[in-house]
Coordinates of C-alpha atoms and ligand atoms in Angstrom, one line a residue:
M494 CA 2.1 -0.2 19.5
K495 CA -0.9 2.2 19.6
I496 CA -2.2 4.6 16.9
L497 CA -2.3 7.9 18.8
S498 CA -3.7 9.9 15.9
A499 CA -4.4 9.5 12.1
D500 CA -5.4 12.5 10.0
F501 CA -6.1 12.9 6.3
V502 CA -3.7 15.7 5.2
K503 CA -4.2 16.3 1.5
S504 CA -4.8 14.9 -1.9
C505 CA -2.1 15.6 -4.5
L506 CA -1.8 15.4 -8.2
K507 CA 1.8 16.6 -8.6
P508 CA 5.1 16.9 -6.6
A509 CA 4.6 20.6 -5.9
H510 CA 1.6 19.6 -3.8
Y511 CA 3.3 16.8 -1.7
P512 CA 3.5 17.7 2.0
R513 CA 6.6 19.6 2.9
E514 CA 7.0 17.9 6.2
H515 CA 9.9 15.4 5.9
L516 CA 8.6 12.2 7.5
P517 CA 9.1 8.5 6.6
E518 CA 6.4 7.5 4.1
V519 CA 4.7 4.2 3.3
A520 CA 3.0 3.8 -0.1
F521 CA 0.3 1.4 -1.0
V522 CA 0.4 0.2 -4.6
G523 CA -1.9 -2.3 -6.4
R524 CA -4.6 -2.8 -8.9
S525 CA -7.9 -1.0 -8.6
N526 CA -10.3 -2.6 -6.1
V527 CA -7.6 -4.9 -4.5
G528 CA -8.2 -3.2 -1.1
K529 CA -5.5 -0.5 -0.7
S530 CA -7.7 2.0 1.0
S531 CA -9.4 -0.7 3.1
A532 CA -6.0 -1.9 4.3
I533 CA -5.1 1.6 5.4
N534 CA -8.3 1.9 7.4
S535 CA -7.6 -1.5 9.0
L536 CA -4.0 -0.7 9.9
L537 CA -5.1 2.6 11.4
H538 CA -8.1 1.0 13.3
R539 CA -10.4 3.4 11.4
K540 CA -13.6 2.8 9.5
A541 CA -13.3 5.3 6.7
I542 CA -10.4 7.6 6.9
A543 CA -9.5 6.4 3.4
K544 CA -12.5 6.2 1.1
V545 CA -13.4 2.8 -0.1
S546 CA -15.8 1.7 -2.8
T547 CA -17.1 -1.5 -4.4
T548 CA -16.5 0.2 -7.7
P549 CA -12.9 0.1 -9.0
G550 CA -11.2 3.5 -9.5
K551 CA -12.3 5.1 -6.3
T552 CA -8.9 6.6 -5.3
Q553 CA -7.9 9.1 -8.0
T554 CA -5.2 11.2 -6.3
L555 CA -2.2 10.6 -4.0
N556 CA -3.8 10.8 -0.6
F557 CA -1.5 11.5 2.4
F558 CA -2.4 10.5 5.9
R559 CA -0.3 11.7 8.9
I560 CA 0.0 9.1 11.6
L561 CA 1.3 9.3 15.1
T562 CA 2.0 6.0 16.9
S563 CA 3.3 5.2 20.3
D564 CA 6.5 4.0 18.6
K565 CA 8.6 7.2 18.6
T566 CA 11.4 5.7 16.5
W567 CA 9.7 6.3 13.2
S568 CA 6.6 8.2 14.1
P569 CA 5.1 10.5 13.0
L570 CA 5.0 9.1 9.5
F571 CA 2.8 9.4 6.4
F572 CA 0.8 6.7 4.7
V573 CA 0.2 7.4 1.0
D574 CA -2.9 5.8 -0.7
L575 CA -2.4 5.6 -4.4
P576 CA -4.8 5.2 -7.3
G577 CA -5.0 1.6 -8.6
Y578 CA -3.6 0.4 -11.8
G579 CA -5.2 -1.8 -14.4
Y580 CA -8.7 -0.3 -14.3
A581 CA -9.7 -0.6 -17.9
K582 CA -13.1 1.2 -17.4
A583 CA -11.7 4.5 -16.1
A584 CA -11.8 7.2 -18.8
R585 CA -8.6 7.1 -20.8
S586 CA -7.7 10.6 -19.9
V587 CA -7.8 9.6 -16.2
R588 CA -5.7 6.5 -16.8
E589 CA -3.2 8.5 -18.7
Q590 CA -2.7 10.8 -15.8
W591 CA -2.5 8.1 -13.1
G592 CA 0.4 6.2 -14.5
P593 CA 2.8 9.2 -14.7
M594 CA 1.4 10.5 -11.3
I595 CA 2.2 7.3 -9.5
E596 CA 5.5 6.8 -11.3
R597 CA 6.7 10.3 -10.4
Y598 CA 5.9 9.8 -6.8
L599 CA 7.6 6.3 -6.6
T600 CA 10.7 7.4 -8.5
Q601 CA 11.3 10.7 -6.8
R602 CA 10.4 10.5 -3.2
A603 CA 13.5 10.1 -1.1
Q604 CA 11.6 9.7 2.2
L605 CA 9.7 6.7 0.9
C606 CA 10.8 4.0 3.3
A607 CA 8.4 1.2 2.4
V608 CA 6.3 0.2 -0.5
V609 CA 3.4 -2.2 0.1
Q610 CA 2.2 -4.0 -3.0
L611 CA -1.3 -5.5 -2.6
V612 CA -2.5 -8.5 -4.6
D613 CA -5.8 -10.3 -4.4
V614 CA -5.6 -13.8 -2.9
R615 CA -8.0 -15.0 -5.6
G616 CA -5.5 -14.4 -8.4
V617 CA -2.4 -12.5 -9.4
E618 CA -2.6 -10.9 -12.8
A619 CA 0.2 -10.1 -15.3
H620 CA 0.0 -6.4 -14.4
D621 CA 0.8 -7.4 -10.7
V622 CA 3.9 -9.3 -11.9
T623 CA 5.2 -6.4 -14.1
T624 CA 4.5 -3.9 -11.3
L625 CA 6.6 -6.0 -8.8
E626 CA 9.4 -6.3 -11.3
W627 CA 9.3 -2.5 -11.9
L628 CA 9.3 -1.7 -8.2
T629 CA 12.2 -4.1 -7.7
H630 CA 14.0 -2.5 -10.6
L631 CA 13.6 0.9 -8.9
G632 CA 15.4 -0.6 -5.9
Y633 CA 12.4 -1.3 -3.6
R634 CA 11.8 -4.6 -1.9
P635 CA 8.0 -4.3 -1.7
I636 CA 6.1 -5.9 1.1
V637 CA 3.6 -8.1 -0.7
V638 CA 0.2 -8.0 1.0
V639 CA -2.2 -10.7 -0.1
T640 CA -5.7 -9.2 0.5
K641 CA -9.2 -10.6 1.0
I642 CA -8.0 -13.8 2.6
D643 CA -11.3 -13.9 4.5
K644 CA -12.8 -15.0 1.1
L645 CA -11.0 -18.3 1.4
S646 CA -11.6 -21.0 4.0
R647 CA -8.6 -21.5 6.4
G648 CA -7.6 -24.7 4.7
R649 CA -7.3 -23.0 1.3
R650 CA -5.2 -20.0 2.4
R651 CA -1.8 -21.5 2.7
P652 CA -1.9 -23.1 -0.8
A653 CA -3.2 -19.8 -2.2
L654 CA -0.4 -17.8 -0.6
L655 CA 2.2 -20.3 -2.0
Q656 CA 0.6 -19.9 -5.4
V657 CA 0.8 -16.1 -5.2
C658 CA 4.5 -16.4 -4.3
Q659 CA 5.1 -18.7 -7.2
T660 CA 3.4 -16.5 -9.7
L661 CA 5.3 -13.5 -8.4
G662 CA 8.6 -15.4 -8.4
L663 CA 9.1 -14.9 -4.7
D664 CA 10.6 -17.4 -2.4
N665 CA 9.0 -18.0 1.0
Q666 CA 11.6 -16.1 2.9
E667 CA 10.4 -12.8 1.5
A668 CA 7.9 -10.6 3.2
V669 CA 4.5 -11.9 2.1
V670 CA 1.6 -11.1 4.4
G671 CA -1.9 -12.6 4.2
Y672 CA -4.4 -9.9 5.0
S673 CA -8.0 -9.3 5.7
S674 CA -9.3 -5.8 6.2
K675 CA -12.6 -7.3 7.2
T676 CA -11.2 -9.3 10.1
N677 CA -7.9 -7.5 10.5
E678 CA -5.9 -10.7 10.2
G679 CA -2.3 -9.9 9.3
R680 CA -2.4 -6.5 10.9
Q681 CA 0.3 -7.1 13.5
E682 CA 2.4 -8.9 11.0
L683 CA 2.2 -6.0 8.5
W684 CA 3.0 -3.4 11.1
S685 CA 6.1 -5.5 12.0
A686 CA 7.1 -5.8 8.4
L687 CA 6.7 -2.0 7.9
R688 CA 8.8 -1.3 11.0
A689 CA 11.6 -3.7 9.7
R690 CA 11.6 -1.9 6.3
Y691 CA 11.9 1.5 8.1
E692 CA 14.9 0.2 10.0
S693 CA 16.8 -1.1 7.0
W694 CA 16.0 2.1 5.1
N695 CA 17.2 4.2 8.0
D696 CA 20.4 2.1 8.4
S697 CA 21.1 2.5 4.7
G698 CA 21.4 6.2 5.2
Ligands
GTP1365 N1 -14.0 -9.4 2.0 C1 -13.1 -8.4 1.9 N2 -13.3 -7.3 1.1 C2 -12.4 -6.4 1.0 C3 -11.1 -6.5 1.7 N3 -10.4 -5.4 1.4 C4 -11.2 -4.6 0.5 N4 -12.4 -5.2 0.3 C5 -13.5 -4.7 -0.5 O1 -13.0 -4.5 -1.8 C6 -13.5 -3.3 -2.4 C7 -12.4 -2.3 -2.8 O2 -11.7 -1.9 -1.7 P1 -10.9 -0.5 -1.7 O3 -10.1 -0.5 -0.4 O4 -11.7 0.6 -2.1 O5 -9.9 -0.9 -2.9 P2 -8.7 0.1 -3.5 O6 -7.6 -0.8 -3.8 O7 -8.4 1.2 -2.7 O8 -9.4 0.5 -4.9 P3 -9.1 1.9 -5.8 O9 -9.1 3.1 -4.9 O10 -10.2 1.8 -6.8 O11 -7.8 1.7 -6.5 C8 -14.5 -2.7 -1.4 O12 -15.8 -3.2 -1.6 C9 -14.0 -3.3 -0.1 O13 -15.0 -3.5 0.9 C10 -10.9 -7.6 2.5 O14 -9.8 -7.8 3.1 N5 -11.9 -8.6 2.5
MG1366 MG1 -8.5 3.2 -3.0

């Protein structure tokens, strides 16, 4: 599958601003600095279509990217880059806006066909666990992407992935993808998982 085009469409703070175009959407959820924007760039073979920063709290709005792939079954589609949770240093006023903004999007968007939850291979936090529980409660089966696997030697990756599954209470059958936005490891696997989620969402009506 090829990425034929990828364009930033808009930044949104509330539902009235969401794109009107009714396309399948994929949302990227996870704590600040976990690598959501980087994973979007990697999936799209782009360097900086989504803005990345070493400082947590970079993404502060819902950012929509319109993507055209060679797979006509579910393309065009939108990727939605979300602000991160759990960033204690962001101004309180900002944090208080982000929670409801993300929640509104995730609870109200009918065309949301896949939710990707990213966690850091170096450690799952309590907030990650409660977020996964909440997403599951909302009826999603998030694809769990374990980011920054390049930070571990190959020998340490599998045990680390198993540890992540255990902490999140997932069995091995579920979609858990080890990912590196630096080396693009996991990219094909993640696209396949997204495509599978689209199919089951589409089948379920
Ligand atoms: N080594 C390595 N670094 C990564 C990877 N993914 C992201 N990073 C780095 O982690 C930092 C944060 O990445 P972002 O993509 O901005 O993280 P984010 O989740 O979008 O953060 P917020 O927008 O603040 O919520 C940046 O310095 C990235 O270069 C990865 O797979 N490997
Ligand atoms: Mg970001």
